Short mmCIF file of C-alpha atoms and ligand atoms in Angstrom, two decimals:
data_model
loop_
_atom_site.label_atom_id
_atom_site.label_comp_id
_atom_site.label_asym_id
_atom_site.label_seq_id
_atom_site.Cartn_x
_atom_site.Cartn_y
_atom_site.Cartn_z
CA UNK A 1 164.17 -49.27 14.72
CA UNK A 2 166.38 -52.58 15.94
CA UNK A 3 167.77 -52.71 12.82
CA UNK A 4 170.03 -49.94 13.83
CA UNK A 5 172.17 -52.63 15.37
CA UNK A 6 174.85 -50.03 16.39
CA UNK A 7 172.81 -48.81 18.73
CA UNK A 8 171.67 -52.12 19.66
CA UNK A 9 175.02 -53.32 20.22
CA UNK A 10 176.25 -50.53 22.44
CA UNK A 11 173.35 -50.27 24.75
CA UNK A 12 175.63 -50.81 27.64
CA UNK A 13 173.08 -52.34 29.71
CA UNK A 14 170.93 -55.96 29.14
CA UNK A 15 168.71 -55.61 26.61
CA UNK A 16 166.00 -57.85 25.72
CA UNK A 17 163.98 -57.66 22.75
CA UNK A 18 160.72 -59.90 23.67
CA UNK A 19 157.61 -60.74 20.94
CA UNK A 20 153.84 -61.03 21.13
CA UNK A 21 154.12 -64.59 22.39
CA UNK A 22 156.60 -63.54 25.34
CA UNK A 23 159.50 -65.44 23.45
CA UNK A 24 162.72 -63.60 23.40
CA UNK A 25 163.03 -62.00 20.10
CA UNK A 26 166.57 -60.46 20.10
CA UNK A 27 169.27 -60.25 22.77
CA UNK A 28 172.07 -57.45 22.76
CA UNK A 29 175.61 -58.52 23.60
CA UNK A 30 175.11 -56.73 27.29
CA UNK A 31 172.03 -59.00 27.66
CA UNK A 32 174.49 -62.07 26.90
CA UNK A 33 176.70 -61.51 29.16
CA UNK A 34 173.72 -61.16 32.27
CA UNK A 35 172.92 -64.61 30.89
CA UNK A 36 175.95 -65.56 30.64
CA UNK A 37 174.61 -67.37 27.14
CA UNK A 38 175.05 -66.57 23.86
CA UNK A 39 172.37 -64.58 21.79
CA UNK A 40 172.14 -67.85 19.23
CA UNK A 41 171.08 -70.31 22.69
CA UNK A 42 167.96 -68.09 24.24
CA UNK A 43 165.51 -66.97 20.80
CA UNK A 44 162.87 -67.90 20.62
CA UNK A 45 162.89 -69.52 24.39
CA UNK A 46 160.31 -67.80 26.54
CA UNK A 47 161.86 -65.14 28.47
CA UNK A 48 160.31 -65.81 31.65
CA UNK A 49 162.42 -69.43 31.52
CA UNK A 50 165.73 -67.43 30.99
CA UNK A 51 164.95 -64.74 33.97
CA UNK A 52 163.81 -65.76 37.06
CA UNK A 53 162.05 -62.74 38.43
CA UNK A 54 161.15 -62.94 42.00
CA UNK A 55 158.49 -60.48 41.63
CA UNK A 56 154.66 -61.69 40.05
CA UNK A 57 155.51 -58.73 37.26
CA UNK A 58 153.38 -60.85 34.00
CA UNK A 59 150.27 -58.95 34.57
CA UNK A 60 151.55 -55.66 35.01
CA UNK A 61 153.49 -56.75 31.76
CA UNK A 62 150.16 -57.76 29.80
CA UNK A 63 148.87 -54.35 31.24
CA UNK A 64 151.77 -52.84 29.66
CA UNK A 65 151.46 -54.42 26.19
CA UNK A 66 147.87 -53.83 25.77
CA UNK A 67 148.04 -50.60 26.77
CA UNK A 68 150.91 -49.60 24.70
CA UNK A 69 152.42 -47.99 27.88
CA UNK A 70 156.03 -48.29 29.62
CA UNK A 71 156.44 -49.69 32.93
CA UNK A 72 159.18 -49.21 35.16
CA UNK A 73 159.85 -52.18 38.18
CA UNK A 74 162.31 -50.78 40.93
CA UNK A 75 164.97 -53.16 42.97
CA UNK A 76 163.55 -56.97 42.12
CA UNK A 77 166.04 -59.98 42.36
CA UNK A 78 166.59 -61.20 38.93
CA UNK A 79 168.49 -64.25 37.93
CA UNK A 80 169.10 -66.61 35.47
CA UNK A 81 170.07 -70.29 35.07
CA UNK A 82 173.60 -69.94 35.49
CA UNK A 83 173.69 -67.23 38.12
CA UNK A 84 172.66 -66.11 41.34
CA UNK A 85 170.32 -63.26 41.70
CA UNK A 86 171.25 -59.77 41.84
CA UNK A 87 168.65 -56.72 42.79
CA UNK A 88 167.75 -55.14 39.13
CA UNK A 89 165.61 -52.14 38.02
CA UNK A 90 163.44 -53.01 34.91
CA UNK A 91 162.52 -50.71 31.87
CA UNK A 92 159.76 -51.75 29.09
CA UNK A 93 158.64 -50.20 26.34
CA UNK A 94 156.06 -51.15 24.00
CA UNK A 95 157.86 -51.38 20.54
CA UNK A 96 156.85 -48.68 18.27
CA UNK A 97 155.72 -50.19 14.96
CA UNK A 98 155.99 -53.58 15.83
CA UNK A 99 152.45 -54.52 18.11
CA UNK A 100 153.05 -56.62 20.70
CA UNK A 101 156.51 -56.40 20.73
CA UNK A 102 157.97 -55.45 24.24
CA UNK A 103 161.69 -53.91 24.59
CA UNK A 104 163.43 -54.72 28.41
CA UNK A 105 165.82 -53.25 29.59
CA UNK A 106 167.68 -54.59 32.82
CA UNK A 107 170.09 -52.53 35.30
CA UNK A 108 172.10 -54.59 37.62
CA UNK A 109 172.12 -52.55 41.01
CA UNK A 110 175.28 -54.37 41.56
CA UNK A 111 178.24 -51.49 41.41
CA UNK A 112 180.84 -52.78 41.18
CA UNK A 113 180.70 -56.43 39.09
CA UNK A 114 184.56 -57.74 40.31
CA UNK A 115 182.69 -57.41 43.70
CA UNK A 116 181.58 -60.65 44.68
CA UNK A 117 178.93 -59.08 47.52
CA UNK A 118 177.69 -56.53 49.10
CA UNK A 119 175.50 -55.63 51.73
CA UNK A 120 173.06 -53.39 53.87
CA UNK A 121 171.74 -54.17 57.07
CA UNK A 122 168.06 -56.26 56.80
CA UNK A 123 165.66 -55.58 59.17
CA UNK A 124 165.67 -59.28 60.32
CA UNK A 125 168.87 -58.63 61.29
CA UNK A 126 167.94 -55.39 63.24
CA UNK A 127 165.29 -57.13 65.10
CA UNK A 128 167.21 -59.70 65.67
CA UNK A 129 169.70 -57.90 67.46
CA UNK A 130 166.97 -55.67 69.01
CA UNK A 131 165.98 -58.98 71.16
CA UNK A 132 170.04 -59.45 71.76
CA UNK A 133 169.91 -55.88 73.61
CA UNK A 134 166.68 -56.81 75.81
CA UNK A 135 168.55 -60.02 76.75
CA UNK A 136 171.96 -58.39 77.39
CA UNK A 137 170.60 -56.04 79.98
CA UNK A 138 168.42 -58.97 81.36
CA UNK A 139 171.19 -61.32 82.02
CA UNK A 140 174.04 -58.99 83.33
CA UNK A 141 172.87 -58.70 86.66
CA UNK A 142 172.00 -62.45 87.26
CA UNK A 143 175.56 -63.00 85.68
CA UNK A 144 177.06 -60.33 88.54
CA UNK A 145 175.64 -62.57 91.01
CA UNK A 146 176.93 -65.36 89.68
CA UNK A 147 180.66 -64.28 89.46
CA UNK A 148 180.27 -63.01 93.19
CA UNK A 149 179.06 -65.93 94.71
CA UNK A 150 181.73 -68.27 92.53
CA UNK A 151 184.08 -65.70 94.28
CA UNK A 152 183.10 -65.86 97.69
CA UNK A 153 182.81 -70.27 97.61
CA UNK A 154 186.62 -70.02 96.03
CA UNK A 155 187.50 -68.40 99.72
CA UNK A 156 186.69 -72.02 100.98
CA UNK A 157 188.00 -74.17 98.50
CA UNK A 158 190.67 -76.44 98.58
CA UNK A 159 193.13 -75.93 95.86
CA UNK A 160 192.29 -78.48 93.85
CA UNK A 161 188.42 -76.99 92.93
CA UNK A 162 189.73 -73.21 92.68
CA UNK A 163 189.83 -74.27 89.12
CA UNK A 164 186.43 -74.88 88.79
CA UNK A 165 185.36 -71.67 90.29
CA UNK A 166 188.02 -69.59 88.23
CA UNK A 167 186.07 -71.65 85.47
CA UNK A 168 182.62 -69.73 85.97
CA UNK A 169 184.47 -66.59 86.99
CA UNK A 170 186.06 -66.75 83.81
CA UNK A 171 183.36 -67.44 81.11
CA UNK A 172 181.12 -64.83 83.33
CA UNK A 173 183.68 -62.71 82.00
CA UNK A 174 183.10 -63.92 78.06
CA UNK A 175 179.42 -63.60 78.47
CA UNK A 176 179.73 -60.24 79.93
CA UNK A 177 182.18 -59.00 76.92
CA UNK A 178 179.99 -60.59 74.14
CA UNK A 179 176.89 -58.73 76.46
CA UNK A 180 178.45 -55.55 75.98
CA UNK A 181 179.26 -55.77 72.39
CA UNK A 182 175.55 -56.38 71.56
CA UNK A 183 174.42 -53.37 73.59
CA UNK A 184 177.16 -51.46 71.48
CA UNK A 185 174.55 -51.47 68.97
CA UNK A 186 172.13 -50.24 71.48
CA UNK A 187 174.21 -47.50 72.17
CA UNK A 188 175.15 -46.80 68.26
CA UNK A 189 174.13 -42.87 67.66
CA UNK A 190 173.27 -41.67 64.15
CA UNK A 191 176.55 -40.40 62.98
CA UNK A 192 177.67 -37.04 63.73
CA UNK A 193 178.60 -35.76 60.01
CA UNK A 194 181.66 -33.89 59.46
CA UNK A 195 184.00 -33.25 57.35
CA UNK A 196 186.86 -35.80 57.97
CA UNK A 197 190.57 -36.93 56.77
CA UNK A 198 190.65 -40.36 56.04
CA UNK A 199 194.01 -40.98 56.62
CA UNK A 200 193.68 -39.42 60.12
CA UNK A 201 191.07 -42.34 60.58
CA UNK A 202 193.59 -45.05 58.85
CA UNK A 203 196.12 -44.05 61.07
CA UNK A 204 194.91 -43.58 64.23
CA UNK A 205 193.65 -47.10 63.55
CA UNK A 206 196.95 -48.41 62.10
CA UNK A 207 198.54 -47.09 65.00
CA UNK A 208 196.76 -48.83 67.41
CA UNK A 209 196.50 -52.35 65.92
CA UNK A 210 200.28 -52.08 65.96
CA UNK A 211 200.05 -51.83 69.67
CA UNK A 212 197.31 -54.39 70.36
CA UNK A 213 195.45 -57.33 68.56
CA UNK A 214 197.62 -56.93 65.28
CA UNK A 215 201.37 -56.64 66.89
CA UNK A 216 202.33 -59.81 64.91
CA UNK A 217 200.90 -58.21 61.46
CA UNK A 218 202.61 -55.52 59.05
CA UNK A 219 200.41 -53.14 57.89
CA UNK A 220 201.18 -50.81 55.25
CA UNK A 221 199.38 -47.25 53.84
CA UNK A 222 199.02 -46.85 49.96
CA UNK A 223 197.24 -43.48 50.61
CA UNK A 224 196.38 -41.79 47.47
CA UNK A 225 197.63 -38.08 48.81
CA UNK A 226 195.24 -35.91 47.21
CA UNK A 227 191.83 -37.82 48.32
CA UNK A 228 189.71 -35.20 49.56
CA UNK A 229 187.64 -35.13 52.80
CA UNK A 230 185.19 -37.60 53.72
CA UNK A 231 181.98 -36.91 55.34
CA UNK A 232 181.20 -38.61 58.38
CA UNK A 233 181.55 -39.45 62.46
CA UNK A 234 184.95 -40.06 62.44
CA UNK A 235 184.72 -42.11 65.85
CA UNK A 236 182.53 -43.99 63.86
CA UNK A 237 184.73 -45.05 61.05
CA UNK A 238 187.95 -45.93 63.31
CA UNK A 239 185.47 -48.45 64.62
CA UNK A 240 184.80 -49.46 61.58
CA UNK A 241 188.28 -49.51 60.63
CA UNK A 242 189.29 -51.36 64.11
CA UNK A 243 187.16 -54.30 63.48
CA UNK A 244 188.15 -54.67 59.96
CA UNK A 245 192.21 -54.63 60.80
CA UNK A 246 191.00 -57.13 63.69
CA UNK A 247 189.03 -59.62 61.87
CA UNK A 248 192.23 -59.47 59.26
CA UNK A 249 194.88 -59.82 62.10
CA UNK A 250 192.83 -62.66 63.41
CA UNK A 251 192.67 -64.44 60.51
CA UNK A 252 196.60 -64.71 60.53
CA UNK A 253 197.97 -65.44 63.56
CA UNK A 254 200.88 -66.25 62.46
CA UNK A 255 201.49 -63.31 60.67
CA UNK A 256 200.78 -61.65 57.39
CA UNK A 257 200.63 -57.87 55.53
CA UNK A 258 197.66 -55.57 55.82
CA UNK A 259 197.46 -52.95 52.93
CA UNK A 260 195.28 -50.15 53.52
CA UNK A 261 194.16 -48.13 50.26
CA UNK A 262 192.79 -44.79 49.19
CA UNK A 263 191.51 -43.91 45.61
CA UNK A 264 189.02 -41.66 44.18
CA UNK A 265 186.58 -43.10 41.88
CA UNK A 266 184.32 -40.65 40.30
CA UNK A 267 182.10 -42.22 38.84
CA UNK A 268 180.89 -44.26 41.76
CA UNK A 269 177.47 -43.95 42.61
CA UNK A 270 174.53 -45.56 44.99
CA UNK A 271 171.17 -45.56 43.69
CA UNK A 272 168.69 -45.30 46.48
CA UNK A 273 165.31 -47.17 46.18
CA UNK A 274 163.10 -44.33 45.74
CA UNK A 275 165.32 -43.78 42.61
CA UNK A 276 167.35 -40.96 43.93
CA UNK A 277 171.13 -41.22 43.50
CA UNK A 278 174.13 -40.26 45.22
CA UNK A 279 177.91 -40.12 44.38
CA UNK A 280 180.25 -41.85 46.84
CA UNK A 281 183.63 -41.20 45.67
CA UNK A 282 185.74 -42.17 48.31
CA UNK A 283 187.15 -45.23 48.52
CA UNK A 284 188.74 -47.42 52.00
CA UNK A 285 190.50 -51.04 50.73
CA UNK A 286 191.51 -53.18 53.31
CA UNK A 287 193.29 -56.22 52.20
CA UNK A 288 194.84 -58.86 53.56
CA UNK A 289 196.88 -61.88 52.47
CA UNK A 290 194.87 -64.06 54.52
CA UNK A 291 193.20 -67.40 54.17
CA UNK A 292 189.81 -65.95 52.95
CA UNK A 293 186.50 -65.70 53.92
CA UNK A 294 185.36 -69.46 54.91
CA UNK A 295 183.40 -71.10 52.43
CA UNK A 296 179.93 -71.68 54.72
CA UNK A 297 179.55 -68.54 56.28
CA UNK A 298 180.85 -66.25 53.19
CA UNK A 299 177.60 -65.54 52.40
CA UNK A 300 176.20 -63.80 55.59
CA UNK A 301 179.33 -62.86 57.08
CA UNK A 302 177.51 -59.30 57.42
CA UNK A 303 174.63 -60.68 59.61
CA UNK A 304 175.17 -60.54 63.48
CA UNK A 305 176.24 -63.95 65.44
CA UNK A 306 177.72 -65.28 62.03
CA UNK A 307 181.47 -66.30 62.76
CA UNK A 308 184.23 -68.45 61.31
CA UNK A 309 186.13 -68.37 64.61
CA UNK A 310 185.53 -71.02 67.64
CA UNK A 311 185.05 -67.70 69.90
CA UNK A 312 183.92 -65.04 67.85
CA UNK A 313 180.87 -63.28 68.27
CA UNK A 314 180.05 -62.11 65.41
CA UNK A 315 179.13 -58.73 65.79
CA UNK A 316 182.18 -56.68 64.11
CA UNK A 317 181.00 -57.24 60.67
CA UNK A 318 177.58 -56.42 61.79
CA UNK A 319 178.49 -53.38 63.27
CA UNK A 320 180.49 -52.33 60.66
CA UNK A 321 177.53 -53.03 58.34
CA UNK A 322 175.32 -50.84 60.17
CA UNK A 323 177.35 -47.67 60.71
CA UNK A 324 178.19 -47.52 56.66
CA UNK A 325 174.73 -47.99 56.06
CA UNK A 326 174.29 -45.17 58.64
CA UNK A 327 176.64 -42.88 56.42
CA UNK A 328 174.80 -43.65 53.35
CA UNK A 329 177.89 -45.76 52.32
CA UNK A 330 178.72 -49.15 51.58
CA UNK A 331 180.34 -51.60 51.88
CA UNK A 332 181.31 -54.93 49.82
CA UNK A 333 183.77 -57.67 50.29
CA UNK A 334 185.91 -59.62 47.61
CA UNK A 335 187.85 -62.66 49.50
CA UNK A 336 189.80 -65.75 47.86
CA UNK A 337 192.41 -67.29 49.85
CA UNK A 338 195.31 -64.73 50.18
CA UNK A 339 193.77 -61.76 49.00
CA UNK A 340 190.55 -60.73 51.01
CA UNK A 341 189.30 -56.85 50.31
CA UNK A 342 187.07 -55.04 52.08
CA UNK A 343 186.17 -52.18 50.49
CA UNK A 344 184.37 -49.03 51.47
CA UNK A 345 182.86 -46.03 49.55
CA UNK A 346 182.08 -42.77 51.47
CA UNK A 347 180.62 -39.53 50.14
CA UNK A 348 182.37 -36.54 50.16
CA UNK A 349 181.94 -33.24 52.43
CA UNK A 350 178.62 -31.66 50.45
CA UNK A 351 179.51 -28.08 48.95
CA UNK A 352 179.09 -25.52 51.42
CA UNK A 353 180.44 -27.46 54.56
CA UNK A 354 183.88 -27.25 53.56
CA UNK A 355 184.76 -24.42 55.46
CA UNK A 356 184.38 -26.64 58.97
CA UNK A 357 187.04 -28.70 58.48
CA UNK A 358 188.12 -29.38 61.62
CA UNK A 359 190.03 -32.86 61.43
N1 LIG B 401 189.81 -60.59 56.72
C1 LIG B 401 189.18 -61.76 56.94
N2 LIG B 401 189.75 -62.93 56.54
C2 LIG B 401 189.14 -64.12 56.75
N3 LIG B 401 187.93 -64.25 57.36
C3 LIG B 401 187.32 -63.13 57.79
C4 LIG B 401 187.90 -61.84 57.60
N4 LIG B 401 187.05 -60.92 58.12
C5 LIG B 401 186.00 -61.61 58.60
N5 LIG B 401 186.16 -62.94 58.42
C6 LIG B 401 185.21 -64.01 58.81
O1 LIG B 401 183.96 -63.40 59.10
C7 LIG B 401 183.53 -63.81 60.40
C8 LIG B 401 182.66 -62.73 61.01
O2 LIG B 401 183.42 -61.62 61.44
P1 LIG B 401 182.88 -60.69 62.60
O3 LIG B 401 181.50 -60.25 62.22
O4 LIG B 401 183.88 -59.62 62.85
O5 LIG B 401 182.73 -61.65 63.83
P2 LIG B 401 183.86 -62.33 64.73
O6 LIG B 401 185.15 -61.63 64.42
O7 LIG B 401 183.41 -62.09 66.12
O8 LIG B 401 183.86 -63.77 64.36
C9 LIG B 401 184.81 -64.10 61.14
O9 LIG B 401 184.58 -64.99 62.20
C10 LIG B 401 185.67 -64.72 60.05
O10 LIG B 401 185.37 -66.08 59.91
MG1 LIG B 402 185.45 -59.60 64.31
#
């Protein structure tokens, strides 16, 4: 029974203890801290006030207490006054020996709580970008045409309106660039899995910002040495990897220090709508010491065409999005000004495809 408060107290997930009159009969201190209220503030205040459920789940919860049966609700937003939503599974239990009385409990699919989001690609998002392709391919050639007829006029052009034909040669150019970055995703294979080093990855893309787009940034490793092999497309990930030392490097041009970081964390895991669950151990920081994520777009900054910059696309974060969502990865992002993580968490090579290391 509940007065085994013990129990009640360690539950280390929101429970909610609800009565016949669907008040709320008893919080646990896990439950408090979802509401961000204390236990004394919600009794006896009808628990459908204190969670917003964006599911209609009341009938199947009448169904439930009448029947004297559990139900179980997969992946629903659920929020309360104070706070926004985040995607929850619910448990509930009749309450043995006590009619009427319902027992909830909530689990926040959030994984990581100092993360401040997270994200998968949305199919809005995918069709959206779908359309982009179509268009890309439709405009290039009319945009070839353009370019070479802006070239041939320039051959009979006084000096002074060169300018203006450089002008349309020149943002051809743009529009042909942010063309071929959409059809990128066109082009985006399903990831050829293999077994891969990490710091391979880091480095080769380390090595190459240097060169290019982040020569005025330092960029250090904090590797942890023994991290084992990811599994994945490793062409893949340096793209990944590219776009996030880019967006960082852009976001100080006057300079600044990239920290890329390696840890294990075991106990990571994904939870898969259909319930099934998978470990994804490996985990890719990269911070910078940066101004932050800007306030109005922080929110979508995974969709495609959001951007903070006067001539970004924005495409890298939605690329990035969609190839860790290819691995079966994620990805979340954590950004105040001066310290903006990304942070990435792969699975490891599955046992039995060690042996083809080849990285
Ligand atoms: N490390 C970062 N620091 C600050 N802002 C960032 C960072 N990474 C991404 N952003 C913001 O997210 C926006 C979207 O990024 P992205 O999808 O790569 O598109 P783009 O770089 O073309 O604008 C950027 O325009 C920028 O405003
Ligand atoms: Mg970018």
């Amino acid at each position: 029974m509940i007065q085994d408060s013990a129990i009640w107290t360690s539950l280390p997930v929101p429970a909610f203890l609800i009565d016949e009159n669907d008040r709320i009969a008893d919080v646990n201190s896990a439950a408090e801290g979802f509401l961000n209220a204390s236990r004394k503030s919600v009794l006896g205040y009808p628990i459908w006030d204190q969670l917003a459920i964006d599911a209609p789940i009341e009938q199947a919860f009448e169904r439930a207490r009448k029947q004297g049966t559990p139900l179980f609700v997969n992946d629903i937003d659920v929020g309360s006054g104070s706070r926004a939503p985040l995607q929850c599974g619910l448990q509930i239990a009749p309450v043995v020996g006590r009619p009427g009385t319902m027992l909830m409990l909530v689990s926040p699919r959030e994984l990581a709580g100092r993360m401040t989001q997270s994200h998968s690609v949305k199919s809005a998002a995918q069709s959206a970008i779908g359309m982009a392709e179509m268009l890309a391919h439709e405009i290039k050639n009319p945009l070839a045409g353009i370019t070479g007829a802006a070239q041939l006029l320039s051959m009979n052009l006084a000096a002074e309106d060169l300018e203006l034909t450089d002008l349309i040669v020149e943002e051809s150019r743009r529009i042909v660039k942010l063309l071929e970055q959409v059809e990128q995703f066109g082009n985006l294979s399903t990831p050829d899995f293999k077994p891969v080093n990490i710091h391979d990855v880091l480095d080769r893309a380390r090595r190459s910002a240097l060169l290019g787009f982040g020569a005025h940034m330092a960029i250090v490793e904090d590797y942890d040495p023994s991290l084992p092999l990811a599994y994945g497309d490793p062409d893949q990930l340096l793209q990944v990897i590219l776009n996030l030392l880019k967006n960082a490097s852009e976001a100080a041009p006057g300079g600044g220090t990239i920290r890329l970081r390696t840890y294990f964390e075991h106990s990571f895991r994904l939870r898969r709508s259909d319930g099934s669950g998978h470990s994804l151990p490996l985990q890719i920081e990269v911070v910078d010491d940066g101004p932050g994520l800007p306030d109005d777009i922080r929110s979508d900054i995974f969709d495609p065409f959001v951007s903070g910059r006067e001539n970004g696309t924005g495409l890298g974060l939605a690329l990035v999005s969609k190839i860790i969502s290819d691995h079966d990865g994620w990805i979340s992002v954590d950004s105040v000004p001066g310290r903006t993580v990304f942070r990435l968490s792969l699975q490891r090579v599955p046992k039995g495809r060690q042996e083809k290391e080849n990285n």
